[in-house]
C-alpha positions as YAML, in Angstrom:
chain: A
units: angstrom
residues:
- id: 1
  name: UNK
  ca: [42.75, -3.78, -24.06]
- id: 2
  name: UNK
  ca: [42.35, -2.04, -20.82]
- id: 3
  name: UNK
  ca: [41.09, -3.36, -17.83]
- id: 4
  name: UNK
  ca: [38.93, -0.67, -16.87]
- id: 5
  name: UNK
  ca: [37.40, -1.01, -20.45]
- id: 6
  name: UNK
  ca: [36.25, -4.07, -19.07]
- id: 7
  name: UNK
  ca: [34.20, -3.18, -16.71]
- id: 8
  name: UNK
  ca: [30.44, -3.31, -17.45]
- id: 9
  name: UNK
  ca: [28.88, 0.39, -17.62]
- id: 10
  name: UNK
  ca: [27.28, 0.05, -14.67]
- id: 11
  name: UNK
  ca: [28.76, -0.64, -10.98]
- id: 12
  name: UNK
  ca: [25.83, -1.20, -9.92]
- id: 13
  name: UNK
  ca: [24.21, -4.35, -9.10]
- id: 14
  name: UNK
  ca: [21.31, -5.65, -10.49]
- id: 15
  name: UNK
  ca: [18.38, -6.41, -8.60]
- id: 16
  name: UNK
  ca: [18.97, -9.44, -8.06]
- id: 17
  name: UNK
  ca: [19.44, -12.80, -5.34]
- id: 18
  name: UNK
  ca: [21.94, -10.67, -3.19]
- id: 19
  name: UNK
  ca: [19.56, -7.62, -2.57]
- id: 20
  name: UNK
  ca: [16.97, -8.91, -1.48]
- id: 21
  name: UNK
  ca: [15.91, -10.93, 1.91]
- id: 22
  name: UNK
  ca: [12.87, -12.27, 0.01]
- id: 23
  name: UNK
  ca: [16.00, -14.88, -1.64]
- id: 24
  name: UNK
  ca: [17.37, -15.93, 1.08]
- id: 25
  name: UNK
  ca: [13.58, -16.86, 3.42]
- id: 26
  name: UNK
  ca: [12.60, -18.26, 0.29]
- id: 27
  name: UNK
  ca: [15.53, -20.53, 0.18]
- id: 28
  name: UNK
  ca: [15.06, -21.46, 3.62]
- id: 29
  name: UNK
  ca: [11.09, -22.11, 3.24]
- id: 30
  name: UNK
  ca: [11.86, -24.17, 0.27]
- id: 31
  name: UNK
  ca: [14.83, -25.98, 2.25]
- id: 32
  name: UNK
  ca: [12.01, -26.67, 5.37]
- id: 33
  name: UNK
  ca: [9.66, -28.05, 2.68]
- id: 34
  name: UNK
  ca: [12.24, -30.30, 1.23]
- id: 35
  name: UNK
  ca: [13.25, -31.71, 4.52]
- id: 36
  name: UNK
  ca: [9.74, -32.49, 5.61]
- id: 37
  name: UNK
  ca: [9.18, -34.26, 2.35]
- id: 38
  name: UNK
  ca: [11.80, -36.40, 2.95]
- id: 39
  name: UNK
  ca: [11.06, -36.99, 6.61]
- id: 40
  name: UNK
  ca: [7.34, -37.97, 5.35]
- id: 41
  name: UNK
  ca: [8.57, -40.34, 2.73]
- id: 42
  name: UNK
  ca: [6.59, -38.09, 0.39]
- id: 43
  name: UNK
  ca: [6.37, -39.03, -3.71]
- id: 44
  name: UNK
  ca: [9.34, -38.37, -5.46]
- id: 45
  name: UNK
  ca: [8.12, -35.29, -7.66]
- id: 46
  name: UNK
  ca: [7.29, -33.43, -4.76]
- id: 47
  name: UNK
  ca: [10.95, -34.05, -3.36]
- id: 48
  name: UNK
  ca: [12.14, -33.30, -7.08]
- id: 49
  name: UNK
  ca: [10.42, -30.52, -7.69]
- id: 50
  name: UNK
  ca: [11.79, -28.78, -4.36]
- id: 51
  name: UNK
  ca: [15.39, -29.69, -4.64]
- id: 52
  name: UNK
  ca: [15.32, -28.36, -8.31]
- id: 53
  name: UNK
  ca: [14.08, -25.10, -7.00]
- id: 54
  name: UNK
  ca: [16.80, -25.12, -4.02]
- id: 55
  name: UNK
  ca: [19.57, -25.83, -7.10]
- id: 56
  name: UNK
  ca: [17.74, -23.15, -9.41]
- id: 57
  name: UNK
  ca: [18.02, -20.38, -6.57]
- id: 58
  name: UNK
  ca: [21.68, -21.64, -5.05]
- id: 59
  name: UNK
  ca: [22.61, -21.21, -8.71]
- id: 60
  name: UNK
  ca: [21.67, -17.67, -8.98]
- id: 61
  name: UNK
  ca: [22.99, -16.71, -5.66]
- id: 62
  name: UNK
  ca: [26.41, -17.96, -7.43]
- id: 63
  name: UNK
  ca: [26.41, -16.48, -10.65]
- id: 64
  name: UNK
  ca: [25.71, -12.99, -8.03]
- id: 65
  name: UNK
  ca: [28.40, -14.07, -5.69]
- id: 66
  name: UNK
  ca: [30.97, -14.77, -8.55]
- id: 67
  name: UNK
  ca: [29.96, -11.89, -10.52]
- id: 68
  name: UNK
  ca: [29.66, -13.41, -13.51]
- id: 69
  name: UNK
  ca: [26.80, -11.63, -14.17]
- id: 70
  name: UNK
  ca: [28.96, -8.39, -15.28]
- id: 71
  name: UNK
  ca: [30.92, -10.86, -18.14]
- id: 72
  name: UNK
  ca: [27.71, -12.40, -19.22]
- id: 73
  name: UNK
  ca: [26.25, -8.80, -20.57]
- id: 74
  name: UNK
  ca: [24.09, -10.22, -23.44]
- id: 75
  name: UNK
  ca: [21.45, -11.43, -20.54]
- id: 76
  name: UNK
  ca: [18.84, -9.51, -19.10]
- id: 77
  name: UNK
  ca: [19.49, -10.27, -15.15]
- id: 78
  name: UNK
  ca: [16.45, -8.64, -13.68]
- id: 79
  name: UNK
  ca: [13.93, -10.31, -16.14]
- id: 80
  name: UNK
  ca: [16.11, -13.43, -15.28]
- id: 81
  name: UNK
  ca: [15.29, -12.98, -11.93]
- id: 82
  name: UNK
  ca: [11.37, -12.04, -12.89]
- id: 83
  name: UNK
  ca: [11.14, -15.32, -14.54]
- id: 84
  name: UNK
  ca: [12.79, -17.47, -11.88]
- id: 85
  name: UNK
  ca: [10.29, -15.74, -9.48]
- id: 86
  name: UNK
  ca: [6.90, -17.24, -11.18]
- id: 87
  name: UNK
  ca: [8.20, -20.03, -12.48]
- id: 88
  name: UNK
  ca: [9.23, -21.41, -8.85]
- id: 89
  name: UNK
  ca: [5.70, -19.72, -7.50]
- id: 90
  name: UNK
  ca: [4.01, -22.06, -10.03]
- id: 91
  name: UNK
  ca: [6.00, -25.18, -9.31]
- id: 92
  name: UNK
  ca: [5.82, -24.65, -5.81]
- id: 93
  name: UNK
  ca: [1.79, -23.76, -5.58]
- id: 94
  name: UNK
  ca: [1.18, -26.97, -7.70]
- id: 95
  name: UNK
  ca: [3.27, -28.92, -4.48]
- id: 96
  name: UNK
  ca: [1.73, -26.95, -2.22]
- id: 97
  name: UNK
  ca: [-2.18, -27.63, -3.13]
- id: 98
  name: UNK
  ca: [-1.07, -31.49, -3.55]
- id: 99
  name: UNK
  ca: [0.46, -31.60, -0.53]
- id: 100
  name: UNK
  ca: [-1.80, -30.27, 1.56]
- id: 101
  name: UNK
  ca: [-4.52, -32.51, 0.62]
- id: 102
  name: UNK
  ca: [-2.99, -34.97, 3.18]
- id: 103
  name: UNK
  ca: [-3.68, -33.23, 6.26]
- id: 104
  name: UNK
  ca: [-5.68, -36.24, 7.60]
- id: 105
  name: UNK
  ca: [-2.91, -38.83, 6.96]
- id: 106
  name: UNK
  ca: [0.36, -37.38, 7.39]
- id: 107
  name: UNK
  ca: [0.76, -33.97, 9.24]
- id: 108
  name: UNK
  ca: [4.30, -33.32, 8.60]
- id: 109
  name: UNK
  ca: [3.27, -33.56, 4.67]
- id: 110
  name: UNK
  ca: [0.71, -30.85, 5.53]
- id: 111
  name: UNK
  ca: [3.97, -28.96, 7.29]
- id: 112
  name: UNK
  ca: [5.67, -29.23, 4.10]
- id: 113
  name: UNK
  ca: [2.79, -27.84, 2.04]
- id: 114
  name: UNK
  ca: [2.52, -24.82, 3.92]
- id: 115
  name: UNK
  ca: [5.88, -23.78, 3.57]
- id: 116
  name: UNK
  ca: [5.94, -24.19, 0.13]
- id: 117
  name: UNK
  ca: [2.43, -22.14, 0.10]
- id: 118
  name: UNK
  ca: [4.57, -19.65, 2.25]
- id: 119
  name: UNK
  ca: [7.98, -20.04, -0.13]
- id: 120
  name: UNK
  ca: [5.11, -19.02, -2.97]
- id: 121
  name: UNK
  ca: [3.99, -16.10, -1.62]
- id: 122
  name: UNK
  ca: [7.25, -14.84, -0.73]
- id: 123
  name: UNK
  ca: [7.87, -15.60, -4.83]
- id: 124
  name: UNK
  ca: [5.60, -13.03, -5.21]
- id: 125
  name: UNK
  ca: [6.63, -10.49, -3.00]
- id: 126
  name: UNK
  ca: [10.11, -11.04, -4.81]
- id: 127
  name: UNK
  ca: [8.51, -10.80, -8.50]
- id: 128
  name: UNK
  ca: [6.72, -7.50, -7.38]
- id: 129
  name: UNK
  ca: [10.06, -5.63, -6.04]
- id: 130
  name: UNK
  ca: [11.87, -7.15, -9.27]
- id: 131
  name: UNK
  ca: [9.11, -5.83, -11.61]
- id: 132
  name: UNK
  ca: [9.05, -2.48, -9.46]
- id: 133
  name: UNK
  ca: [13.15, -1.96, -9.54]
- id: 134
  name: UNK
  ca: [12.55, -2.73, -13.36]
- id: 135
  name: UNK
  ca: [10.13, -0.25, -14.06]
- id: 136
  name: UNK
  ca: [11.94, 2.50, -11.98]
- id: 137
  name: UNK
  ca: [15.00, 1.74, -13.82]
- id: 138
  name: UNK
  ca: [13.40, 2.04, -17.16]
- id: 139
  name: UNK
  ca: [11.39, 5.47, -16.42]
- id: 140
  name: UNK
  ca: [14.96, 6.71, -14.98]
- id: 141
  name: UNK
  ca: [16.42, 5.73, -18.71]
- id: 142
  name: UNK
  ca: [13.43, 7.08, -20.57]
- id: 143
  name: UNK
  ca: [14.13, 10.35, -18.30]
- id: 144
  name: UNK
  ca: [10.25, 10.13, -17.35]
- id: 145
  name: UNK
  ca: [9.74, 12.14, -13.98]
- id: 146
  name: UNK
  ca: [8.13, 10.21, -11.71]
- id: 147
  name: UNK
  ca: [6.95, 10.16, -7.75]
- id: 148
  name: UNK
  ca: [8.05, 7.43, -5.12]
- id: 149
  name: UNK
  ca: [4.99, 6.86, -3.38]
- id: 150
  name: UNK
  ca: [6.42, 5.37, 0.13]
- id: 151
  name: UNK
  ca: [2.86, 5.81, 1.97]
- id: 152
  name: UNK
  ca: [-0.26, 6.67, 1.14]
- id: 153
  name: UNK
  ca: [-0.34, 8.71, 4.31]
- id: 154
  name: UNK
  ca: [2.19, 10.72, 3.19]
- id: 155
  name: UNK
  ca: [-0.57, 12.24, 0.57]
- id: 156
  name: UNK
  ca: [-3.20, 13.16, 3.43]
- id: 157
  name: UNK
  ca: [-0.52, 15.09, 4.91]
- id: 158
  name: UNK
  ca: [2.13, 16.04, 2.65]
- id: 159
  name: UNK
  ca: [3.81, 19.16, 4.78]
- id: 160
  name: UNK
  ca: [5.54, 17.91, 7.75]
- id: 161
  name: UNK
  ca: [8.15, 20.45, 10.39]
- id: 162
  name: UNK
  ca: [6.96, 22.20, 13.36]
- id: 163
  name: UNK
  ca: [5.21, 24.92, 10.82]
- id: 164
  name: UNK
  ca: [2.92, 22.09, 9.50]
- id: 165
  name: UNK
  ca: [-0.73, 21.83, 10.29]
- id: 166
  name: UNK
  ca: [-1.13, 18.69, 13.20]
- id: 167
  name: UNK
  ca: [-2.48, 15.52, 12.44]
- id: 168
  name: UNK
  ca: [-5.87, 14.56, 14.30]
- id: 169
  name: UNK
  ca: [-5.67, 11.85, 17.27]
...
């Protein structure tokens, strides 16, 4: 067999870990969260729960790094990455609303809340480009023609050049 049979059809990445910036703050956020936990002496589920979504994520940023996405074909990487999105907004919005019930006692506990609230939130954002990347992808396969709507400015005012009608102050 040929070595270039090998390779998967497309070159391309998938949208995935390595792409995107929302990863890597929410790998940072969720780091932050763990380390305040563990400054606070905070119950062991919370410190579980975090350090089993720091493994989760370090463990996708691998299979990406090592490319052993392209030899494991049979998986769906994007919906991979979908999935991994809620289910670490859910875990980490359960910690988050528990944790931050203990503003009045312990304030580094309420720190470590509100990085996990932000770590969820940045889930989201991550969930919504996945889900938006997946959706382009499959119109582009379907050969559906379709817009990319960067602004909703660009609607009011679609001509632009020296030509083009001026936009009011």
């Amino acid at each position: 067999m040929d070595p270039e049979d090998a390779k998967p059809e497309s070159s391309e990445a998938p949208s995935g870990n390595l792409k995107q910036p929302e990863t890597a703050a929410a790998l940072s956020l969720i780091i932050g969260a763990l380390a305040c936990f563990i400054i606070a002496q905070a119950n062991e589920s919370f410190i579980t729960i975090t350090s089993l979504e720091i493994c989760i994520v370090v463990f996708f940023i691998l299979i990406y790094v090592l490319t052993l996405h392209h030899l494991l074909t049979y998986l769906h990487w994007p919906l991979l990455d979908l999935t991994n999105s809620i289910i670490t907004a859910v875990f980490l919005s359960v910690v988050a609303i528990l944790a931050m019930q203990e503003k009045k006692r312990r304030h580094l506990f309420y720190v470590g809340g509100s990085l996990c609230l932000t770590a969820v939130i940045v889930c989201c954002i991550d969930a919504f480009v996945v889900t938006k990347k997946m959706r382009t992808n499959l119109k582009r396969f379907l050969g559906v023609e379709f817009e990319s709507k960067l602004s909703p400015a660009k609607d009011a005012y679609p001509e632009t050049g020296p030509d083009a009608p001026q936009r009011p102050a």
